[in-house]
Amino acid sequence: MDNDIALIKTAETIEFDDQQKPISISNLIPKPGDEIEVPGIEDPVTSNMFCAGKDKDDTCEGDSSGAVVINGKLVGIVSWGFECGASKLPSVYTLAKNYHEWISNHTGLILY
């Protein structure tokens, strides 16, 4: 699932408020021990991905495409993992910083 990322174009402008806000994309690569938020098992992990998890804390079915956030900025996107909460193996996430240029090219947004 390398490059597990997508953009959408809406027909109407999204109205932001306290409940829904745009998120900034971080330039960080998560390090072991970083606390993160998360509002194809045989696939290899590539440089466009990172692994995260602690004990049996894990993402589950339905979490795919969810955000991984550090200090209010997007660092990753839930991609895939092993059986939900049943192993001590980490989940795999798409590394957002690797897609700054791609997102800018497709949206016209300057991300840093």
Short mmCIF file of C-alpha atoms in Angstrom, two decimals:
data_model
loop_
_atom_site.label_atom_id
_atom_site.label_comp_id
_atom_site.label_asym_id
_atom_site.label_seq_id
_atom_site.Cartn_x
_atom_site.Cartn_y
_atom_site.Cartn_z
CA MET A 1 0.00 0.00 0.00
CA ASP A 2 2.85 2.41 -0.79
CA ASN A 3 1.59 5.94 -1.50
CA ASP A 4 -1.67 5.30 0.40
CA ILE A 5 -2.92 8.88 0.15
CA ALA A 6 -5.65 10.72 -1.76
CA LEU A 7 -7.04 14.21 -2.33
CA ILE A 8 -10.67 15.14 -2.88
CA LYS A 9 -12.16 18.15 -4.61
CA THR A 10 -15.53 19.27 -3.28
CA ALA A 11 -18.23 20.86 -5.41
CA GLU A 12 -18.86 23.44 -2.70
CA THR A 13 -16.62 25.37 -0.34
CA ILE A 14 -16.33 23.75 3.08
CA GLU A 15 -17.49 26.01 5.90
CA PHE A 16 -15.11 25.57 8.85
CA ASP A 17 -16.13 26.04 12.50
CA ASP A 18 -15.09 24.79 15.96
CA GLN A 19 -16.02 21.21 15.04
CA GLN A 20 -14.36 20.98 11.63
CA LYS A 21 -11.14 22.73 10.80
CA PRO A 22 -8.42 22.41 8.17
CA ILE A 23 -5.28 20.68 9.41
CA SER A 24 -1.69 21.73 8.73
CA ILE A 25 0.69 19.10 7.41
CA SER A 26 3.80 18.63 9.52
CA ASN A 27 7.37 18.29 8.27
CA LEU A 28 8.17 15.85 11.11
CA ILE A 29 9.02 12.18 10.95
CA PRO A 30 7.58 10.55 14.10
CA LYS A 31 10.25 9.13 16.41
CA PRO A 32 10.00 6.19 18.81
CA GLY A 33 8.30 7.41 21.96
CA ASP A 34 6.41 10.28 20.27
CA GLU A 35 2.83 10.46 21.48
CA ILE A 36 0.48 10.48 18.52
CA GLU A 37 -3.28 10.78 18.12
CA VAL A 38 -5.32 8.78 15.69
CA PRO A 39 -8.72 10.66 15.47
CA GLY A 40 -2.73 -5.34 3.51
CA ILE A 41 -0.60 -7.18 6.09
CA GLU A 42 1.89 -8.63 3.58
CA ASP A 43 2.73 -5.22 2.13
CA PRO A 44 6.31 -4.06 2.74
CA VAL A 45 6.93 -0.93 4.78
CA THR A 46 8.60 1.69 2.57
CA SER A 47 10.20 5.09 3.13
CA ASN A 48 6.74 6.61 2.53
CA MET A 49 5.45 4.91 5.68
CA PHE A 50 6.14 4.67 9.40
CA CYS A 51 5.12 2.20 12.08
CA ALA A 52 3.62 3.11 15.43
CA GLY A 53 1.96 1.34 18.31
CA LYS A 54 2.38 0.51 21.97
CA ASP A 55 1.61 -2.81 23.59
CA LYS A 56 -1.86 -3.70 22.31
CA ASP A 57 -2.91 -0.09 21.56
CA ASP A 58 -3.68 -0.17 17.89
CA THR A 59 -5.85 1.17 15.11
CA CYS A 60 -8.73 -1.04 13.99
CA GLU A 61 -10.97 -1.70 11.03
CA GLY A 62 -12.70 1.53 10.09
CA ASP A 63 -9.72 3.69 11.13
CA SER A 64 -8.14 3.63 7.65
CA SER A 65 -7.58 7.09 6.19
CA GLY A 66 -7.76 8.58 9.70
CA ALA A 67 -5.33 11.30 10.74
CA VAL A 68 -2.21 10.81 12.85
CA VAL A 69 -1.52 14.10 14.62
CA ILE A 70 1.39 15.56 16.61
CA ASN A 71 1.00 19.05 18.07
CA GLY A 72 -2.11 19.68 15.99
CA LYS A 73 -0.43 18.90 12.66
CA LEU A 74 -0.94 15.95 10.34
CA VAL A 75 2.08 13.62 10.34
CA GLY A 76 0.46 10.50 8.96
CA ILE A 77 -2.59 8.70 7.65
CA VAL A 78 -3.78 5.31 8.96
CA SER A 79 -2.89 2.80 6.24
CA TRP A 80 -2.83 -0.83 7.43
CA GLY A 81 -1.96 -3.13 10.29
CA PHE A 82 -2.33 -6.54 11.82
CA GLU A 83 -5.25 -7.95 13.77
CA CYS A 84 -6.83 -5.14 15.78
CA GLY A 85 -5.37 -5.01 19.31
CA ALA A 86 -4.47 -8.70 19.25
CA SER A 87 -0.72 -8.44 18.80
CA LYS A 88 2.14 -6.29 19.92
CA LEU A 89 2.92 -5.44 16.30
CA PRO A 90 2.59 -1.80 15.24
CA SER A 91 0.22 -0.38 12.67
CA VAL A 92 1.53 1.22 9.46
CA TYR A 93 0.88 4.83 8.49
CA THR A 94 1.47 6.94 5.37
CA LEU A 95 4.16 9.58 6.07
CA ALA A 96 2.47 12.91 5.24
CA LYS A 97 5.66 14.98 4.83
CA ASN A 98 6.63 12.95 1.76
CA TYR A 99 3.59 14.31 -0.08
CA HIS A 100 3.98 18.09 0.38
CA GLU A 101 5.05 18.66 -3.24
CA TRP A 102 2.41 16.28 -4.64
CA ILE A 103 -0.36 17.99 -2.66
CA SER A 104 0.92 21.45 -3.64
CA ASN A 105 1.05 20.46 -7.32
CA HIS A 106 -2.54 19.19 -7.25
CA THR A 107 -4.11 21.88 -5.05
CA GLY A 108 -2.02 25.00 -5.58
CA LEU A 109 -1.56 25.23 -1.79
CA ILE A 110 1.82 26.07 -0.27
CA LEU A 111 2.20 23.76 2.71
CA TYR A 112 5.22 25.18 4.55
#
